[in-house]
PDB file with one MODEL, atoms N, CA, C and O in Angstrom:
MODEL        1
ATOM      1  N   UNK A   1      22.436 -45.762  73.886  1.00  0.00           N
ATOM      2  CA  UNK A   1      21.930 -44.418  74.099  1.00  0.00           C
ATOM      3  C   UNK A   1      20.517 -44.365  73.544  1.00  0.00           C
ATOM      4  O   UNK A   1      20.369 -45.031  72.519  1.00  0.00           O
ATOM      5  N   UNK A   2      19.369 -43.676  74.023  1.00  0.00           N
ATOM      6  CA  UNK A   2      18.214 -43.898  73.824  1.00  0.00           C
ATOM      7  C   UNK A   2      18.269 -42.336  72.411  1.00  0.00           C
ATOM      8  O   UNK A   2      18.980 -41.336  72.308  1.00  0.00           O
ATOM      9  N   UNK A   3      17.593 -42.671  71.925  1.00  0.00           N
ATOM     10  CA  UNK A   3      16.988 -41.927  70.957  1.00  0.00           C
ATOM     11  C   UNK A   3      16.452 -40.509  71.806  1.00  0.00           C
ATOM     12  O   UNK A   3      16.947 -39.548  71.217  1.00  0.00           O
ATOM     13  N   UNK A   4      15.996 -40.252  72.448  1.00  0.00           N
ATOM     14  CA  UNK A   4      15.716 -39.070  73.372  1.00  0.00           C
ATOM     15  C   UNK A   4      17.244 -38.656  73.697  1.00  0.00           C
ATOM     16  O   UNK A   4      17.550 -37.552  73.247  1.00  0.00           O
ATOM     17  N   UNK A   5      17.971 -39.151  74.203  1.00  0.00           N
ATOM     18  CA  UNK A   5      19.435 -38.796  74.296  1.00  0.00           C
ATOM     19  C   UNK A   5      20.127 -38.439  73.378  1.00  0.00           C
ATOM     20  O   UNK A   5      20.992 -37.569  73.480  1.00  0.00           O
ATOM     21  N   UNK A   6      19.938 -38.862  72.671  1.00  0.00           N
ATOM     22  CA  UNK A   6      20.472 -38.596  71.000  1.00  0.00           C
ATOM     23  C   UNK A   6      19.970 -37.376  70.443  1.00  0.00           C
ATOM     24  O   UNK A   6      20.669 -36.365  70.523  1.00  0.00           O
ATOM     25  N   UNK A   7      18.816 -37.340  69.874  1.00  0.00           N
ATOM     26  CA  UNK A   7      18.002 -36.193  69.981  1.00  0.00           C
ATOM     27  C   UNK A   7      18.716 -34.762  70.824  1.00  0.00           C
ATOM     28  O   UNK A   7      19.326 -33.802  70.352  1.00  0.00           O
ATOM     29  N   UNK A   8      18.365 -35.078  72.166  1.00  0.00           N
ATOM     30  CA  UNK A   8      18.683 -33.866  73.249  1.00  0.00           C
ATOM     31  C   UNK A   8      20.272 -33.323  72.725  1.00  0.00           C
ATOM     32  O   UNK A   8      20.470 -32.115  72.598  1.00  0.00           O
ATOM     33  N   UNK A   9      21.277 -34.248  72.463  1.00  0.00           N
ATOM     34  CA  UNK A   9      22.534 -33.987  72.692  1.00  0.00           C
ATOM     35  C   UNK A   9      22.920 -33.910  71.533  1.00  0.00           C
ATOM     36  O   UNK A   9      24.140 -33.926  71.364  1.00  0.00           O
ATOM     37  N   UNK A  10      21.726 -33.763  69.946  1.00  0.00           N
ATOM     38  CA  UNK A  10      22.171 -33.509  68.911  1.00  0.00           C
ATOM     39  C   UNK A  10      23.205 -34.532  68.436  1.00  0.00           C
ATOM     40  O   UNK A  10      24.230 -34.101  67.907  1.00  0.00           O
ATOM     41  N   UNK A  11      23.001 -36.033  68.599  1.00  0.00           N
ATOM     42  CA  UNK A  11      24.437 -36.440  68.749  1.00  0.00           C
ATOM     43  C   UNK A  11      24.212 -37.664  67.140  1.00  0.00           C
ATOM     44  O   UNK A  11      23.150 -38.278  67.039  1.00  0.00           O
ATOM     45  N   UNK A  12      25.302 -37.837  66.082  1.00  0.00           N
ATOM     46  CA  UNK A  12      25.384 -38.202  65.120  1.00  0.00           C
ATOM     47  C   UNK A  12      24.868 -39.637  65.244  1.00  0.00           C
ATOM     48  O   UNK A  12      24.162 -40.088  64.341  1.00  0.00           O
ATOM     49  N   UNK A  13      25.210 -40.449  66.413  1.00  0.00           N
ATOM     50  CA  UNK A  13      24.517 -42.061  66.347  1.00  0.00           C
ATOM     51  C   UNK A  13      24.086 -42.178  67.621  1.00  0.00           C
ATOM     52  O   UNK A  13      24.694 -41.456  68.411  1.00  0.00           O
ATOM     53  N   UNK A  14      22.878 -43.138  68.263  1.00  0.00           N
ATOM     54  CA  UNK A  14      22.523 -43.760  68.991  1.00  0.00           C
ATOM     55  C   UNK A  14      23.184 -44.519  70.040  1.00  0.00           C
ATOM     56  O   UNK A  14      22.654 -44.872  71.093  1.00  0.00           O
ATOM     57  N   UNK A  15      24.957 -44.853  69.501  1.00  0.00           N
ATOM     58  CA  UNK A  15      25.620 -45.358  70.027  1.00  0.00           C
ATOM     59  C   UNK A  15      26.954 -45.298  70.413  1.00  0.00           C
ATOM     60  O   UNK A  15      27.576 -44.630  69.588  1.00  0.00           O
ATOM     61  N   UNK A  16      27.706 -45.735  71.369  1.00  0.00           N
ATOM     62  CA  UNK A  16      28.910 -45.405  71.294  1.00  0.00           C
ATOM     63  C   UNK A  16      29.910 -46.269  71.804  1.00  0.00           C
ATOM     64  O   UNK A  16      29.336 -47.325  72.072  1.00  0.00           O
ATOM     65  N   UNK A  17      31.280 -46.367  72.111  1.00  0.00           N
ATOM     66  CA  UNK A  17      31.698 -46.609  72.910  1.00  0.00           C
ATOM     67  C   UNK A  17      31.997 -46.577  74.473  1.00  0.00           C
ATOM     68  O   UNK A  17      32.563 -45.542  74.825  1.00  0.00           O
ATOM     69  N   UNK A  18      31.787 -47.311  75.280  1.00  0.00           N
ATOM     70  CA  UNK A  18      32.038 -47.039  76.509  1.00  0.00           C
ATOM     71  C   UNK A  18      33.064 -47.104  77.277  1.00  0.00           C
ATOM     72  O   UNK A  18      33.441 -48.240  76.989  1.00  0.00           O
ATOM     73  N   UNK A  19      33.752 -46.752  77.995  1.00  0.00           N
ATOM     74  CA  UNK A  19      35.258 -46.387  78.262  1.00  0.00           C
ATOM     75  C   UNK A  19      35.213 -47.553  79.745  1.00  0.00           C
ATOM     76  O   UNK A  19      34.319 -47.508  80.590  1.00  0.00           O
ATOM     77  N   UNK A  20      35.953 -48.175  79.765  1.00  0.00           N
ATOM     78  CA  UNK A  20      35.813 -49.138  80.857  1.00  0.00           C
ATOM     79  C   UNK A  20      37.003 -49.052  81.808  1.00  0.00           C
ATOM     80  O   UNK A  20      36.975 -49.296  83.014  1.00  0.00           O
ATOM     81  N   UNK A  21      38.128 -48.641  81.030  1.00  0.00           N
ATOM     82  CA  UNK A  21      39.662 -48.384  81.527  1.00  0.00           C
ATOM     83  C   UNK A  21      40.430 -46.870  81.426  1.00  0.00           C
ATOM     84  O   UNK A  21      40.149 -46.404  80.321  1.00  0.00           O
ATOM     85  N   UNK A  22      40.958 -46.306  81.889  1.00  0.00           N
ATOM     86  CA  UNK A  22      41.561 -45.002  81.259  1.00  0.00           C
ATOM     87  C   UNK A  22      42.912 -45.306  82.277  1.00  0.00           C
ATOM     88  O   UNK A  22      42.972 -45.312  83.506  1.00  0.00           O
ATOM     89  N   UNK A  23      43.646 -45.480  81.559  1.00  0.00           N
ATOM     90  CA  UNK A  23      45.052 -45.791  81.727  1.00  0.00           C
ATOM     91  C   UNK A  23      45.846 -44.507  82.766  1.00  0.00           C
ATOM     92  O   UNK A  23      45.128 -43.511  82.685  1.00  0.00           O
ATOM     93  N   UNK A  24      46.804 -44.286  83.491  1.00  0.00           N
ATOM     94  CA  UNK A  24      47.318 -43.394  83.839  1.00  0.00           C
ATOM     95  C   UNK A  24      48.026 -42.887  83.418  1.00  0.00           C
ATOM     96  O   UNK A  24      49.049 -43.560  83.284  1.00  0.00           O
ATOM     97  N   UNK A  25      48.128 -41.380  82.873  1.00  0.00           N
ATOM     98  CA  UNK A  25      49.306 -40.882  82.138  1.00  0.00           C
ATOM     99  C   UNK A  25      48.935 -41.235  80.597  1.00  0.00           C
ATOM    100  O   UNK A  25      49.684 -40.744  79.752  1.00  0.00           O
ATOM    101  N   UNK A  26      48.157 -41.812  80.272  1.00  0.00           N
ATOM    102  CA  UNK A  26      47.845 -42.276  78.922  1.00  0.00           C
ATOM    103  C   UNK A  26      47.056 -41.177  78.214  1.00  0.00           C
ATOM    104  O   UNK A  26      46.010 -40.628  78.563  1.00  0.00           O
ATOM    105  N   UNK A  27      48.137 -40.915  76.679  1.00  0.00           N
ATOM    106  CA  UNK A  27      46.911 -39.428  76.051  1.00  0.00           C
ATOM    107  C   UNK A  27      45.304 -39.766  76.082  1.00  0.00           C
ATOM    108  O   UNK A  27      44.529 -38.952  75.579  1.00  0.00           O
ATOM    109  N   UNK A  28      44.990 -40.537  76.463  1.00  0.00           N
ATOM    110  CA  UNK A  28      43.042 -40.469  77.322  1.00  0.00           C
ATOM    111  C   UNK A  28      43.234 -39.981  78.070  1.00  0.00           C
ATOM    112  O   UNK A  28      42.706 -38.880  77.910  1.00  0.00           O
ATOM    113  N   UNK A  29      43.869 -40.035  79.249  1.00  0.00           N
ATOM    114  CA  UNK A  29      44.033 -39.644  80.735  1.00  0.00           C
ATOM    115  C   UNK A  29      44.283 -37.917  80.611  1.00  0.00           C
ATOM    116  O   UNK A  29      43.672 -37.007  81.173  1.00  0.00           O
ATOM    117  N   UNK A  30      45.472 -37.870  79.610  1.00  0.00           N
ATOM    118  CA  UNK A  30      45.915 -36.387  79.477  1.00  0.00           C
ATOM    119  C   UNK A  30      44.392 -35.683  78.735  1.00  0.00           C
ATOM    120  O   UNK A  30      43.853 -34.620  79.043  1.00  0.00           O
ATOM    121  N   UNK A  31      44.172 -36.191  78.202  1.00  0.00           N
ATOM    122  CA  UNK A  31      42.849 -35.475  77.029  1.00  0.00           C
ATOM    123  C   UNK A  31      41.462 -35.308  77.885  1.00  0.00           C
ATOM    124  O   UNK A  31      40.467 -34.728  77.450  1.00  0.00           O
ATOM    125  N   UNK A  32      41.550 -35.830  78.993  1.00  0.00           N
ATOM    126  CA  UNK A  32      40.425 -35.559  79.806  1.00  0.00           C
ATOM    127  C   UNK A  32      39.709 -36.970  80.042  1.00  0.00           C
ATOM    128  O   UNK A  32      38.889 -36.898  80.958  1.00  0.00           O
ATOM    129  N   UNK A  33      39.771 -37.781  79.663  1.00  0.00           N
ATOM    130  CA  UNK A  33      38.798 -39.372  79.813  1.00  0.00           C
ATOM    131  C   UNK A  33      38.543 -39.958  80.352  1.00  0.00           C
ATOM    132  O   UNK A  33      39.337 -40.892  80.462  1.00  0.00           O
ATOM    133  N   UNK A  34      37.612 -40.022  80.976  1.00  0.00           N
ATOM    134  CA  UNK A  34      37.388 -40.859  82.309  1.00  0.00           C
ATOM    135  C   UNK A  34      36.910 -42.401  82.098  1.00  0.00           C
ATOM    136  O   UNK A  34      36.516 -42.678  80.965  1.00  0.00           O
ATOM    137  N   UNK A  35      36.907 -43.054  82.718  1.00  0.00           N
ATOM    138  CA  UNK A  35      36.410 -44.190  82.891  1.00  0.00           C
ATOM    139  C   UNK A  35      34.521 -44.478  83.142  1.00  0.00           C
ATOM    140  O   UNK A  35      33.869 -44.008  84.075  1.00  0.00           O
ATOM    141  N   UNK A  36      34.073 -45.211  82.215  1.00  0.00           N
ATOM    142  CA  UNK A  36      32.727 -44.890  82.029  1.00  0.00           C
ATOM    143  C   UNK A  36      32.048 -43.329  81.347  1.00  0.00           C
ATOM    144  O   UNK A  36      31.014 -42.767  81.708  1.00  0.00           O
ATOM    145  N   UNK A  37      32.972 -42.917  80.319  1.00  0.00           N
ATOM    146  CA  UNK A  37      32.760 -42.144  79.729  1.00  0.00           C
ATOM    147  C   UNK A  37      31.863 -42.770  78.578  1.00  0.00           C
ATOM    148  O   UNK A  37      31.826 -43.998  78.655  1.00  0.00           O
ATOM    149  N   UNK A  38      31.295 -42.352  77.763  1.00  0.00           N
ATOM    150  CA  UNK A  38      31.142 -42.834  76.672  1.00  0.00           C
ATOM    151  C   UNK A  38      30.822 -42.237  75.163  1.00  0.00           C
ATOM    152  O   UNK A  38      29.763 -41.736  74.784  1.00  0.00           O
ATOM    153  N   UNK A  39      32.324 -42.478  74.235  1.00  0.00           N
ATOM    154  CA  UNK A  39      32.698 -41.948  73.009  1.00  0.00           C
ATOM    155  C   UNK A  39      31.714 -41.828  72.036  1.00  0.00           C
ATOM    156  O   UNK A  39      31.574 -42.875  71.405  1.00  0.00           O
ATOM    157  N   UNK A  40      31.095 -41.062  71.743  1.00  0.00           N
ATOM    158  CA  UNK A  40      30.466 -41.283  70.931  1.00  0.00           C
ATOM    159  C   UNK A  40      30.341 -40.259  69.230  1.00  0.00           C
ATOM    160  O   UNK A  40      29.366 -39.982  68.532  1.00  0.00           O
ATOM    161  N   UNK A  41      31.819 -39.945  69.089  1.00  0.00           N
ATOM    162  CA  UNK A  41      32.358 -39.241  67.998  1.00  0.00           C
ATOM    163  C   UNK A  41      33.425 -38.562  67.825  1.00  0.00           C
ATOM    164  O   UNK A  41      33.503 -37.432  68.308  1.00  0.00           O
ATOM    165  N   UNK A  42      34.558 -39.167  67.034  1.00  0.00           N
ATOM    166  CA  UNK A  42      36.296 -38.055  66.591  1.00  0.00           C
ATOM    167  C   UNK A  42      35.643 -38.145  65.496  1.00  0.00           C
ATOM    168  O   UNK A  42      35.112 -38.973  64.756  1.00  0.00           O
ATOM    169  N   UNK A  43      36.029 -35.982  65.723  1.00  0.00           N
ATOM    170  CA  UNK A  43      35.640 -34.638  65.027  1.00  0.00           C
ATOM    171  C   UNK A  43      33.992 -35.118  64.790  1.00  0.00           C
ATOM    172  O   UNK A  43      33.064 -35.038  65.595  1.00  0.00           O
ATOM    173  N   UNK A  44      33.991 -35.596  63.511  1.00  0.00           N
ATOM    174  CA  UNK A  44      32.508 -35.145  63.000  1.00  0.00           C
ATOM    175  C   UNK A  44      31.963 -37.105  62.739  1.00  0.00           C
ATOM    176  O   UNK A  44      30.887 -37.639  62.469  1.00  0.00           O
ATOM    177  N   UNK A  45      33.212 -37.573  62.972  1.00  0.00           N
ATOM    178  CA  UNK A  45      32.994 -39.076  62.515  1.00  0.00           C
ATOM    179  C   UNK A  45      32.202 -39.904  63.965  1.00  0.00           C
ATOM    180  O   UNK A  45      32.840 -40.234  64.964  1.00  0.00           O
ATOM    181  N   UNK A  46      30.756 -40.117  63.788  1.00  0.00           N
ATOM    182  CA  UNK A  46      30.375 -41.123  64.654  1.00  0.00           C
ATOM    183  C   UNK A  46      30.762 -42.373  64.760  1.00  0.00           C
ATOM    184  O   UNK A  46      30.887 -43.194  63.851  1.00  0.00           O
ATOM    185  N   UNK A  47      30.973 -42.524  66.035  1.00  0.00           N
ATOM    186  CA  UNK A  47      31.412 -43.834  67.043  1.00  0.00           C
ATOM    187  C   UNK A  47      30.653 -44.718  67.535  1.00  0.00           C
ATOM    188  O   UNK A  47      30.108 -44.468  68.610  1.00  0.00           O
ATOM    189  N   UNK A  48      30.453 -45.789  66.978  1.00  0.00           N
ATOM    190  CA  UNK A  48      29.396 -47.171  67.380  1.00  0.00           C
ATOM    191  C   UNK A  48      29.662 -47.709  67.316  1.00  0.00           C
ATOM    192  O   UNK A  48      28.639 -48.394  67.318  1.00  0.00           O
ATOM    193  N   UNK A  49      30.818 -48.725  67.156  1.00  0.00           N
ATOM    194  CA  UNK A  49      31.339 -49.404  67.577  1.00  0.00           C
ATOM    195  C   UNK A  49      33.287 -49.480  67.866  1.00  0.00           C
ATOM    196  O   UNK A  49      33.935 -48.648  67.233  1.00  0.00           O
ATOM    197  N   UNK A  50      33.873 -50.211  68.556  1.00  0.00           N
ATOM    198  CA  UNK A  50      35.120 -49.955  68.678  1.00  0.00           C
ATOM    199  C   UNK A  50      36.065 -50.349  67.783  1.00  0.00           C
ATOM    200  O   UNK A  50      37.273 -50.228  67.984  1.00  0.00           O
ATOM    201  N   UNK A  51      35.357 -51.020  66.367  1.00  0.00           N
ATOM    202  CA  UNK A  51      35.967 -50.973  64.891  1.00  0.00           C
ATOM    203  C   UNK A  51      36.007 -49.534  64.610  1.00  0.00           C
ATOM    204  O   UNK A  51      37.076 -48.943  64.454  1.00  0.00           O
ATOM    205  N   UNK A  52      34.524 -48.787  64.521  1.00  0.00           N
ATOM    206  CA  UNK A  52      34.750 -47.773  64.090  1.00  0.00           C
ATOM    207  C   UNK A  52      35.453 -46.572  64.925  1.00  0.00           C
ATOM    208  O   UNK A  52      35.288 -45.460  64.423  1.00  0.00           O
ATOM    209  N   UNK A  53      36.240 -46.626  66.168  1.00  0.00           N
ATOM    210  CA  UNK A  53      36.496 -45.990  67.069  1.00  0.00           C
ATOM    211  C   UNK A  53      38.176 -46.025  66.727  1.00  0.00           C
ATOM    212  O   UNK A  53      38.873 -45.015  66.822  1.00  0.00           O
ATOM    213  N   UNK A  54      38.620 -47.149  66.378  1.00  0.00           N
ATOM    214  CA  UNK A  54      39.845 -47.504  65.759  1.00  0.00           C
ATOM    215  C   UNK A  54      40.394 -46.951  64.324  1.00  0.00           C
ATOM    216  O   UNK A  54      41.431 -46.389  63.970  1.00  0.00           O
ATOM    217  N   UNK A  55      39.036 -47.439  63.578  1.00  0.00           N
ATOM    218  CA  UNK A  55      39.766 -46.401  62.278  1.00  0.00           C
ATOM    219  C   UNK A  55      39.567 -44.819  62.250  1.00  0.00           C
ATOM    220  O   UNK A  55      39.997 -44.075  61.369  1.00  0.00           O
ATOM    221  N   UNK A  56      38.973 -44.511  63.165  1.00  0.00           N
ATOM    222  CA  UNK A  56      38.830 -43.200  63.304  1.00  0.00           C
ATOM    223  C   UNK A  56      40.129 -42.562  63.735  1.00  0.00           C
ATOM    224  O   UNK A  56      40.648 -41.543  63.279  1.00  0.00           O
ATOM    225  N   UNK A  57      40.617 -43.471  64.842  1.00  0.00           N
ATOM    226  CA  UNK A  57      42.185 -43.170  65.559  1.00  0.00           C
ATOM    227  C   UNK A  57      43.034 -43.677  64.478  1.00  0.00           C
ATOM    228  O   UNK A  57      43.896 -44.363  65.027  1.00  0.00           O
ATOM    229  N   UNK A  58      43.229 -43.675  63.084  1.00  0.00           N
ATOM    230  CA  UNK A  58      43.662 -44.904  62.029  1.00  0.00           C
ATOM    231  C   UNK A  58      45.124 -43.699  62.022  1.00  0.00           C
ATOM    232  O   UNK A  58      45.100 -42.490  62.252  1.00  0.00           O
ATOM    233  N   UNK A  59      46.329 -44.607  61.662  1.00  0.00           N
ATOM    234  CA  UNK A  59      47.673 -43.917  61.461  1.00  0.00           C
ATOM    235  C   UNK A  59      48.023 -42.452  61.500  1.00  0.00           C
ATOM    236  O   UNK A  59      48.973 -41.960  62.108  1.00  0.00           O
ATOM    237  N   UNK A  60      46.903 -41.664  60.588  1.00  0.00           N
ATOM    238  CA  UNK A  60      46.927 -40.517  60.145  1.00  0.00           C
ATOM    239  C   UNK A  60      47.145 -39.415  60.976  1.00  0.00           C
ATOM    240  O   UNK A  60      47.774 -38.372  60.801  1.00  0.00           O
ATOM    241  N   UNK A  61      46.301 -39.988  62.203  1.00  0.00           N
ATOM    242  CA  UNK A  61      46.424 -38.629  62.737  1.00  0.00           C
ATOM    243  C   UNK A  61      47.036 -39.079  64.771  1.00  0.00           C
ATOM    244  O   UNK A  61      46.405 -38.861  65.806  1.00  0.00           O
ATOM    245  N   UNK A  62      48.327 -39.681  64.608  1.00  0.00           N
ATOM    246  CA  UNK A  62      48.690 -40.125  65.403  1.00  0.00           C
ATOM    247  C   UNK A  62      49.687 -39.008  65.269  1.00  0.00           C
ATOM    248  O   UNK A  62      50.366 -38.695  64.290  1.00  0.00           O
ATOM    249  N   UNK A  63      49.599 -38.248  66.987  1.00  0.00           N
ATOM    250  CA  UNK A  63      50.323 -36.955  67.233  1.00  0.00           C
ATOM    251  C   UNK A  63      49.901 -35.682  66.754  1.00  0.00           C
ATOM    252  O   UNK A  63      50.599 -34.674  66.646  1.00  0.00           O
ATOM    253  N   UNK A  64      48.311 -35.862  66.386  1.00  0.00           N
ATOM    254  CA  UNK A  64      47.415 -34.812  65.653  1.00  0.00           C
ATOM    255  C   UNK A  64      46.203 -35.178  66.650  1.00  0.00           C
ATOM    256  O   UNK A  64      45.560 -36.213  66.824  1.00  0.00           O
ATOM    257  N   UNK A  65      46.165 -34.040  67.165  1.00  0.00           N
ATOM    258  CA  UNK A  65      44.886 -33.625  68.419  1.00  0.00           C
ATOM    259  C   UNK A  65      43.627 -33.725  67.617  1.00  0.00           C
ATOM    260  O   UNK A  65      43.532 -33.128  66.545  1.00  0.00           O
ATOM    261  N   UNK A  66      42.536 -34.552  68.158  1.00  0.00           N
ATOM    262  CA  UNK A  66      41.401 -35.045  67.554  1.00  0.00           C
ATOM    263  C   UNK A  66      40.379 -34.498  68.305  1.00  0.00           C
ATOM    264  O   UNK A  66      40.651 -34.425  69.503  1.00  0.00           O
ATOM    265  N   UNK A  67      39.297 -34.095  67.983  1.00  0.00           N
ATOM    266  CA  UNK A  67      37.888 -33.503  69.096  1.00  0.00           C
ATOM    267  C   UNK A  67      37.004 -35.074  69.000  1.00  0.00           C
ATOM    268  O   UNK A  67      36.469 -35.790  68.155  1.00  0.00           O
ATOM    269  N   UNK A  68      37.374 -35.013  71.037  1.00  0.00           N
ATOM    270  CA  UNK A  68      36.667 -36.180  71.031  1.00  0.00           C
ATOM    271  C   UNK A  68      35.273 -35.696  71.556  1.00  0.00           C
ATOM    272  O   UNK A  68      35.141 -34.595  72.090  1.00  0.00           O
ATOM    273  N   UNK A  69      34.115 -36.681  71.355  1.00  0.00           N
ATOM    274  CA  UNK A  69      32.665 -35.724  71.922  1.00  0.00           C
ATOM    275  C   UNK A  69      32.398 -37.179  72.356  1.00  0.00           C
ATOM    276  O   UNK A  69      32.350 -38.161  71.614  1.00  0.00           O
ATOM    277  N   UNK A  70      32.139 -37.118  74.453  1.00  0.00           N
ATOM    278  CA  UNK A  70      31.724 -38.260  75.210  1.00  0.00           C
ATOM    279  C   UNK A  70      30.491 -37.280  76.037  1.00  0.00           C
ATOM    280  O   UNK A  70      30.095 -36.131  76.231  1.00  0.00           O
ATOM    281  N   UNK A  71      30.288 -38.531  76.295  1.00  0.00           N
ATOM    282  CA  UNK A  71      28.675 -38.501  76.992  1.00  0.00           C
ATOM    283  C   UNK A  71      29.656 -38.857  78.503  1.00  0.00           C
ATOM    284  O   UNK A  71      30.480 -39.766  78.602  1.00  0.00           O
ATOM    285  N   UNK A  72      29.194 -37.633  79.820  1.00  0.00           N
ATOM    286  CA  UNK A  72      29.954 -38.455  81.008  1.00  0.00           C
ATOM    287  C   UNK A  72      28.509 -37.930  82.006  1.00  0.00           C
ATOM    288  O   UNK A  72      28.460 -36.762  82.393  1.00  0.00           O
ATOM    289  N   UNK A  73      27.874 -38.494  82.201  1.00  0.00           N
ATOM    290  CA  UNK A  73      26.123 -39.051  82.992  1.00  0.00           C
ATOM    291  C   UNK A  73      25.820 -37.783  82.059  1.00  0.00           C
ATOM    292  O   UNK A  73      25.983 -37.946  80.849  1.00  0.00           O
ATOM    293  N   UNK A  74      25.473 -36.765  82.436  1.00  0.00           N
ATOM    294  CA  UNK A  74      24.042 -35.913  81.921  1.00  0.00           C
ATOM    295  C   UNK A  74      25.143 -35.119  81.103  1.00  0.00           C
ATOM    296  O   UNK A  74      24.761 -34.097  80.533  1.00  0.00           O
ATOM    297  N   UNK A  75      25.735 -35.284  81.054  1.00  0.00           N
ATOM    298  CA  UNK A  75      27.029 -33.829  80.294  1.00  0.00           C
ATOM    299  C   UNK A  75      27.336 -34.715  78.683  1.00  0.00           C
ATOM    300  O   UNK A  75      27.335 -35.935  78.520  1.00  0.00           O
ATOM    301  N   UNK A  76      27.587 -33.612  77.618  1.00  0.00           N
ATOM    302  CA  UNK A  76      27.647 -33.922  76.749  1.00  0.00           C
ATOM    303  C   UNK A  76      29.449 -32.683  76.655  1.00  0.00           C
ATOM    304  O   UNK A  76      29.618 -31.476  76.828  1.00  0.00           O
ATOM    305  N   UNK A  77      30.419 -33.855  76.299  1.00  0.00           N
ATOM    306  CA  UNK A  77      31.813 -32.963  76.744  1.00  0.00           C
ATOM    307  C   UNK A  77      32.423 -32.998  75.560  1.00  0.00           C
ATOM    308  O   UNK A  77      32.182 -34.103  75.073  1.00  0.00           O
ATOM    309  N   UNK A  78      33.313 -32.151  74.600  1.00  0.00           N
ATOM    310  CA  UNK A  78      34.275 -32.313  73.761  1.00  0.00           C
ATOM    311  C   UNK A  78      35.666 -31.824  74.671  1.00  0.00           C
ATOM    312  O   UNK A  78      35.809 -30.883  75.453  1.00  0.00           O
ATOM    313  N   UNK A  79      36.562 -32.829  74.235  1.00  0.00           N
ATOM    314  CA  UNK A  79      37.458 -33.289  74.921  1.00  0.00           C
ATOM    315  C   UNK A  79      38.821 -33.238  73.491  1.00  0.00           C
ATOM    316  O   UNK A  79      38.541 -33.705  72.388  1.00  0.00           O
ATOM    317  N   UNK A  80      40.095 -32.670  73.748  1.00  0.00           N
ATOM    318  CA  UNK A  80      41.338 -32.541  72.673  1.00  0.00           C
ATOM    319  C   UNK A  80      41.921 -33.967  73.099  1.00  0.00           C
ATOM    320  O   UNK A  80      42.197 -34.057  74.295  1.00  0.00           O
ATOM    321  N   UNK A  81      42.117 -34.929  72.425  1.00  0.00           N
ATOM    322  CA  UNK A  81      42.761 -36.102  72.941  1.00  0.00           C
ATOM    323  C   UNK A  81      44.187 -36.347  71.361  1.00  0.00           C
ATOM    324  O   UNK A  81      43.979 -36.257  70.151  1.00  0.00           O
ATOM    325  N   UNK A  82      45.267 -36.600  71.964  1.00  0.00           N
ATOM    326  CA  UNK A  82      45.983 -36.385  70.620  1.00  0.00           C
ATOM    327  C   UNK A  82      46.803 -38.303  71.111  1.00  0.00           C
ATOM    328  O   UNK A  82      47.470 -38.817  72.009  1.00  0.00           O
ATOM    329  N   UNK A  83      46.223 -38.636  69.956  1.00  0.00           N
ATOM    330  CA  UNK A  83      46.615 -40.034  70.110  1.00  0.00           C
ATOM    331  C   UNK A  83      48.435 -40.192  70.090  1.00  0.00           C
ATOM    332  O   UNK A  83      49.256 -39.295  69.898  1.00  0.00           O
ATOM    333  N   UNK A  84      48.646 -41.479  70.327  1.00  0.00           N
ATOM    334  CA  UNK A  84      50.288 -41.569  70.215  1.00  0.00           C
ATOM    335  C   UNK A  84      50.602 -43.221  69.815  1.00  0.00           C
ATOM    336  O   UNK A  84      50.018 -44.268  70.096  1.00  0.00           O
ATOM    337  N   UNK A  85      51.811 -42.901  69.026  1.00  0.00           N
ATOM    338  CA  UNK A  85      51.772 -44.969  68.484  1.00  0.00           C
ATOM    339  C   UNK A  85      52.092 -45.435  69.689  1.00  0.00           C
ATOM    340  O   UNK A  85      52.583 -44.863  70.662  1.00  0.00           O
ATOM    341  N   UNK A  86      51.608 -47.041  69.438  1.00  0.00           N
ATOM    342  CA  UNK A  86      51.640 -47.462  70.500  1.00  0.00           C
ATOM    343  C   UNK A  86      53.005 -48.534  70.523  1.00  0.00           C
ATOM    344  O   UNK A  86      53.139 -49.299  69.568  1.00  0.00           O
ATOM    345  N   UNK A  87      53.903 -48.550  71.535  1.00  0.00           N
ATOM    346  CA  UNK A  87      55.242 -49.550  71.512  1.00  0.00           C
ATOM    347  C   UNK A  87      54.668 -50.809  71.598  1.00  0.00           C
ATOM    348  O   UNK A  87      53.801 -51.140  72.407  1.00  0.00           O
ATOM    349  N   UNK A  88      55.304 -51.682  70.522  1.00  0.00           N
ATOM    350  CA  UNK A  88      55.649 -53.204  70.258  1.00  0.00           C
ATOM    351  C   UNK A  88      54.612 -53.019  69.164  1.00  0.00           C
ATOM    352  O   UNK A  88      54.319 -53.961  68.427  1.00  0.00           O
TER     353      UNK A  88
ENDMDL
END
């Protein structure tokens, strides 16, 4: 994300995750997430890489609705995504 983007969209880091897959039926899918979205903060915690995108989703708040904030082309979206454990 360019620094002008950042800037414009008020947004906590330069960088984010980019969404490459959004599963069907998957709480992304339900929470609004598209494919080529790109994450770039749950609640107030910035997202730059998909370490930090993980502990952000960390045990705690699995089945606890999180404000996700993605970049989807010119739109800057907060999105309720409520994570769920995952089987195996």
């Amino acid at each position: 994300i360019s620094r002008r983007v950042q800037r414009y969209f008020g947004l906590p880091s330069a960088s984010g995750v980019h969404v490459m897959e959004v599963v069907k039926g998957s709480p992304a899918a339900l929470g609004g997430l598209r494919t080529d979205d790109r994450i770039v903060a749950i609640d107030t915690l910035a997202v730059d890489s998909v370490d930090s995108l993980q502990r952000s989703l960390d045990a705690s708040r699995i089945d606890r609705a999180v404000k996700m904030t993605v970049l989807r082309g010119t739109q800057k979206l907060e999105l309720d995504v409520t994570p769920v454990e995952q089987a195996g």
